Every structure is written in C-alpha cells, then in structure tokens.
Short mmCIF file of C-alpha atoms and ligand atoms in Angstrom, two decimals:
data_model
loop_
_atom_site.label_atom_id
_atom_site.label_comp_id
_atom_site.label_asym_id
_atom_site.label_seq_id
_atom_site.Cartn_x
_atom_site.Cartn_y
_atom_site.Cartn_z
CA UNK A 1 43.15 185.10 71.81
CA UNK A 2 43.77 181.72 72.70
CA UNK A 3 44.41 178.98 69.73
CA UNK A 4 43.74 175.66 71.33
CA UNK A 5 46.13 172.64 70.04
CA UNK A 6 46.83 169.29 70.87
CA UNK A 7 50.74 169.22 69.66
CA UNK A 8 51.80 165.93 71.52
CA UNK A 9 51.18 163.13 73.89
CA UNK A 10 54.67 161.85 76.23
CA UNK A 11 54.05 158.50 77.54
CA UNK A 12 56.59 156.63 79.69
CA UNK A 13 56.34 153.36 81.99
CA UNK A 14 58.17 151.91 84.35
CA UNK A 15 57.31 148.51 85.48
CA UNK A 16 57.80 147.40 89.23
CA UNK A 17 57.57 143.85 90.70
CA UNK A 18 56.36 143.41 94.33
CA UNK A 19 57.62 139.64 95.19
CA UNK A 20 56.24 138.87 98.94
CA UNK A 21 57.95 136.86 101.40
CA UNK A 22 58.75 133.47 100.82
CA UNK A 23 58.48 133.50 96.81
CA UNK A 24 62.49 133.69 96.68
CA UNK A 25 61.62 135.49 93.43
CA UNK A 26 64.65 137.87 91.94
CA UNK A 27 62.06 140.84 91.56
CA UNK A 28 63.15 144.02 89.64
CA UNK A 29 62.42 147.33 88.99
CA UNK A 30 63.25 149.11 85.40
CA UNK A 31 62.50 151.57 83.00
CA UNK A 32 60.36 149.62 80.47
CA UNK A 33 59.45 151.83 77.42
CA UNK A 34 59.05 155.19 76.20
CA UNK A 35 57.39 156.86 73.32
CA UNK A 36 58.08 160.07 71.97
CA UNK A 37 55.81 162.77 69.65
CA UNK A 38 57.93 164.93 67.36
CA UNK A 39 56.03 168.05 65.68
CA UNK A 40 56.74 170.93 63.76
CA UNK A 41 56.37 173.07 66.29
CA UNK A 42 57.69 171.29 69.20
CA UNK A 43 58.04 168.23 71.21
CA UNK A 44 57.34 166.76 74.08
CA UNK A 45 59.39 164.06 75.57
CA UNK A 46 58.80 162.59 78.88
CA UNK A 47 60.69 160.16 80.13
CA UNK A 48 60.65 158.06 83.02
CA UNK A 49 64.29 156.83 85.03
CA UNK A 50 64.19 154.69 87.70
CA UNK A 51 67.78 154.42 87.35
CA UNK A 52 68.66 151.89 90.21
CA UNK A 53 67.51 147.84 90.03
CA UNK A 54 65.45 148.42 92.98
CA UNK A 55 65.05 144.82 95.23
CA UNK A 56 61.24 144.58 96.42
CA UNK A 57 61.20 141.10 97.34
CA UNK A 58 60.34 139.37 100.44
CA UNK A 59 57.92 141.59 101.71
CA UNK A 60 55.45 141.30 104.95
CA UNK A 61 52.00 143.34 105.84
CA UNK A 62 53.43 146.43 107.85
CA UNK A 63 56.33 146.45 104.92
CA UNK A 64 56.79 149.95 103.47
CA UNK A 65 58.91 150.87 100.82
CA UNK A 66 59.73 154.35 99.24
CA UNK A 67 60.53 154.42 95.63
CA UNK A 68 61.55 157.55 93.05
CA UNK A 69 60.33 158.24 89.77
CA UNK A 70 62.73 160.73 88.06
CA UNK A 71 60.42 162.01 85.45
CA UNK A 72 62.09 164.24 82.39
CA UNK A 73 60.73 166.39 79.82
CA UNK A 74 63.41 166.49 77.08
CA UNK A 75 60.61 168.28 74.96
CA UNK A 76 60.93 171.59 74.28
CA UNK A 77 57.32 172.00 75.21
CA UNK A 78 55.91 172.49 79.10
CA UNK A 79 53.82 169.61 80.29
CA UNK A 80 50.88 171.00 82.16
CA UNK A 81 48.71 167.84 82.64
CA UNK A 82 50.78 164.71 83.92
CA UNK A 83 48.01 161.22 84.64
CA UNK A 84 49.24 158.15 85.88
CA UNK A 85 47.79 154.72 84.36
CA UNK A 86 48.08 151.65 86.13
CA UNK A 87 47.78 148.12 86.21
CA UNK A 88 49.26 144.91 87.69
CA UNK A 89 49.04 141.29 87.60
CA UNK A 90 49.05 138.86 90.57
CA UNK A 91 50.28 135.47 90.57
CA UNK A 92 48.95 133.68 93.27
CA UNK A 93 51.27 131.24 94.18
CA UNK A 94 49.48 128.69 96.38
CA UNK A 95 46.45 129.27 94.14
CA UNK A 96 44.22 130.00 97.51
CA UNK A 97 43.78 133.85 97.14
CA UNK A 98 39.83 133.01 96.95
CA UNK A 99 38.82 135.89 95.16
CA UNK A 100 40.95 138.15 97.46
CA UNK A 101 42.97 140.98 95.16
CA UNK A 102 46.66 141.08 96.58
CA UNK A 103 45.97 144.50 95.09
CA UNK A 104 43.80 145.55 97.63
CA UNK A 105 46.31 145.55 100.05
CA UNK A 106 48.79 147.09 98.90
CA UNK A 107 48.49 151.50 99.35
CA UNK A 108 50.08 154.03 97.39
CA UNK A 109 50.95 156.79 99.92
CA UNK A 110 51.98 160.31 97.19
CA UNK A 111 54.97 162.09 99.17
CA UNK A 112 55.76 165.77 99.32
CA UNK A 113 58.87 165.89 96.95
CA UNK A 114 60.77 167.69 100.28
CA UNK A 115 60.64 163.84 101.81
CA UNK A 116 64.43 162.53 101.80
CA UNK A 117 64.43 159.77 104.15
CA UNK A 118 62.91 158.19 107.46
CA UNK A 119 59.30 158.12 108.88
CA UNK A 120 56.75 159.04 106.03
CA UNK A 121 54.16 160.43 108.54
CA UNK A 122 54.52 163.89 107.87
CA UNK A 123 54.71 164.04 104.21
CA UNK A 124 52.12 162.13 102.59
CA UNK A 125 49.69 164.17 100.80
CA UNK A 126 47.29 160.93 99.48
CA UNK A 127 46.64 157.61 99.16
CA UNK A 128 44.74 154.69 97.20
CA UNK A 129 45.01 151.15 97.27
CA UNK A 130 46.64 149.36 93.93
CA UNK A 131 43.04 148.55 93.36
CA UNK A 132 41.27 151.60 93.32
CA UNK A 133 44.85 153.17 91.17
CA UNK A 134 43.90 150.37 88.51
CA UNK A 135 40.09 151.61 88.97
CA UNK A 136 40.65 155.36 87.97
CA UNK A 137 41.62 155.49 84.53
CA UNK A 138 43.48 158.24 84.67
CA UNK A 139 44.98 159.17 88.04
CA UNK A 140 45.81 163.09 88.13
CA UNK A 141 49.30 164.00 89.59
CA UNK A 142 49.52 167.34 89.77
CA UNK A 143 46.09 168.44 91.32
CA UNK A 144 46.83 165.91 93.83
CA UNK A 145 49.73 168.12 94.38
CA UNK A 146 52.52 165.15 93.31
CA UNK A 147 53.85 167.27 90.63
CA UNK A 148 52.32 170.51 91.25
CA UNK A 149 52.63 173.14 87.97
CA UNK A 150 53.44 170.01 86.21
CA UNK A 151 57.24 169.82 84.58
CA UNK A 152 58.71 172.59 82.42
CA UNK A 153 60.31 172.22 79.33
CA UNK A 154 63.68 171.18 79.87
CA UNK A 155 63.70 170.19 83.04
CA UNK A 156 63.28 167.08 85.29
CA UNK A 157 60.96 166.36 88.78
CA UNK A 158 61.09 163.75 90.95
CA UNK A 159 57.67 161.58 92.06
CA UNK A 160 58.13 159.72 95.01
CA UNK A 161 55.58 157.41 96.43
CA UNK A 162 55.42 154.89 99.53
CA UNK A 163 54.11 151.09 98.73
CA UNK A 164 52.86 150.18 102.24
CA UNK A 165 51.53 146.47 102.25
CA UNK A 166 49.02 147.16 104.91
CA UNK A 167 48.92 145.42 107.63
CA UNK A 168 45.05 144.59 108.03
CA UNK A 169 45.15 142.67 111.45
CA UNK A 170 43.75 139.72 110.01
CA UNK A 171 45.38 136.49 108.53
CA UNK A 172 46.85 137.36 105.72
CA UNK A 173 48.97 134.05 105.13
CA UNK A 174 47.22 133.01 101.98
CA UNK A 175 49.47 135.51 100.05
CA UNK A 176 52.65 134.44 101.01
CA UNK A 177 55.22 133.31 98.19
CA UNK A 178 52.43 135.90 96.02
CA UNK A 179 53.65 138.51 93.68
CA UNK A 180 52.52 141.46 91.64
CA UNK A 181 53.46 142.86 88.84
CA UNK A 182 52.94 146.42 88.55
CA UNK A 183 53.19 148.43 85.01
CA UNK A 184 52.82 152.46 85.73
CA UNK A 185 52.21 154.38 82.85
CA UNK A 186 52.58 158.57 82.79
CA UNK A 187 50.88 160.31 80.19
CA UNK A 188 51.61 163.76 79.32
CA UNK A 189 49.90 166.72 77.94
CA UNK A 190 51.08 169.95 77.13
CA UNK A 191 48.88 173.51 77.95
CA UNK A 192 46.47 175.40 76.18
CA UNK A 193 48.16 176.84 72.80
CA UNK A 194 48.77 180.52 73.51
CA UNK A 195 49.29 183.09 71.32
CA UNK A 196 52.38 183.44 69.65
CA1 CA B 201 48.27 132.94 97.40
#
C-alpha cells in the first residue's frame, strides 16, 4: 500500500538574454538562483548549470541557436515530475513594436538529448513559441519526452533546446536593436511515496 507524500519541491532558474542585431548589447547567459528543500526523510536538490557565459547577441530571423541545460539532482530523492516555468521581458528599443510580442517569434524547438552538433532537423521532438511557453503555466518535460523517466537521485541530465528566431517572410525590421529577457524556471517533484 501506497503512502502518498509531498517531501519536497527543487526549483532552479537560469536566466537567458536574447539581444537582436544592432542593440550592441553585452547579453549573457547564467545560472541565476536555486532553492533547496531539506526533510527528514530526504531531499531533493535540483540544480540548474549553464556553466558557460553563453553570447546571444546580434541575432537575425532565420538565427538558430542551441543551448544546454545541465540539470542535477543532488537530492537523495528521484525526481519524477520535472515543469518548466517561463517568462521574459522585451524591451523594445525603437518603441515601434505596435503591439507585436518579440515573443511570438521566437520558437523553442525540445531536442533528443542524442543531438551533439549540426542540423537540428532530425532531432526535435516539439516546439512552442516564447509566447505560448509563457502561456502554459507549467510546461511538462518529461511527457514531452525532454527528460524522459525524469532524473534519478544522484545523478545529472542534460536539456537541450534550439531558440530559432523564425524567419516569418515578412518585415520584421521593427525589432531590430530589441531584446528579451528570458527567466526559465524548473520545478521539481518527487514520485508517489512507496512503501518502505
Ligand atoms: Ca522595436
């Protein structure tokens, strides 16, 4: 018989700028915070490294651009449920965005975690727009197969994603100099409670 228990949320963020073409903006990419749960009975401790100052500035529609997540679980619990929470700010440089969401251009593209370098094409398994990301409260990464089985305790799993600022055909010159500042946040949960 099962004993259901909620020992522990993990939370880690990582915050990434996206500074378009013509802002001359240094733009950065770090490991922002982290929160741990300690309990009695066990922990769990998810942290987020994107080790490397990653450079995403001066970027064009048709720009792609692959980035890692290293996420850990120092806990000495398994995390079974992993969400992603995000949101971003634009600043519109030449204050003529109109109502248009530099957010809606931007796509997410989720990447098999066998991708290592070169054309993306044959390992994306999903994609949403920036927009629709900040829409879904809680986006799921491991039925979407990012993180399938979610991460034991212990041990580390790397989420890698493609930001593709799609190239819509149109004129897209009103966000040039723009940037966005993006703040992803990973919650984790733990399983069911067994019994022990
Ligand atoms: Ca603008």
């Amino acid at each position: 018989m099962g004993i259901k228990k909620t020992l522990g949320l993990g939370i880690a963020s990582a915050a990434l700028g996206l500074s378009l073409i013509g802002g001359g903006t240094f733009a950065y990419f770090s490991d922002t915070a982290q929160s741990t749960a300690t309990f009695a009975a066990g922990t769990l401790d998810l942290n987020t490294s994107p080790s490397e100052i990653v450079n995403l500035s001066n970027l064009k529609p048709g720009d792609i651009a692959v980035r890692n997540f290293t996420l850990q679980n120092s806990g000495t619990l398994d995390i079974k449920e992993l969400k992603l929470a995000s949101a971003y700010t634009v600043t519109d440089a030449g204050l003529n965005n109109a109502g248009q969401d530099l957010g809606d251009h931007f796509k997410v593209k989720l990447l098999k975690d066998t991708y290592v370098s070169g054309d993306i094409t044959n390992f994306v398994i999903g994609e949403i727009s920036l927009k629709d990301l900040k829409n879904t409260a809680n986006y799921d990464l491991i039925s979407t197969g990012a993180l399938p089985g979610g991460i034991a305790a212990g041990q580390s799993k790397v989420f890698k994603v493609a930001f593709v600022f799609v190239d819509n055909g149109q004129d897209q010159n009103v966000f040039q100099g723009d940037k966005l500042d993006l703040t992803w946040t990973f919650n984790a949960k733990q399983g069911l409670g067994e019994l022990k």
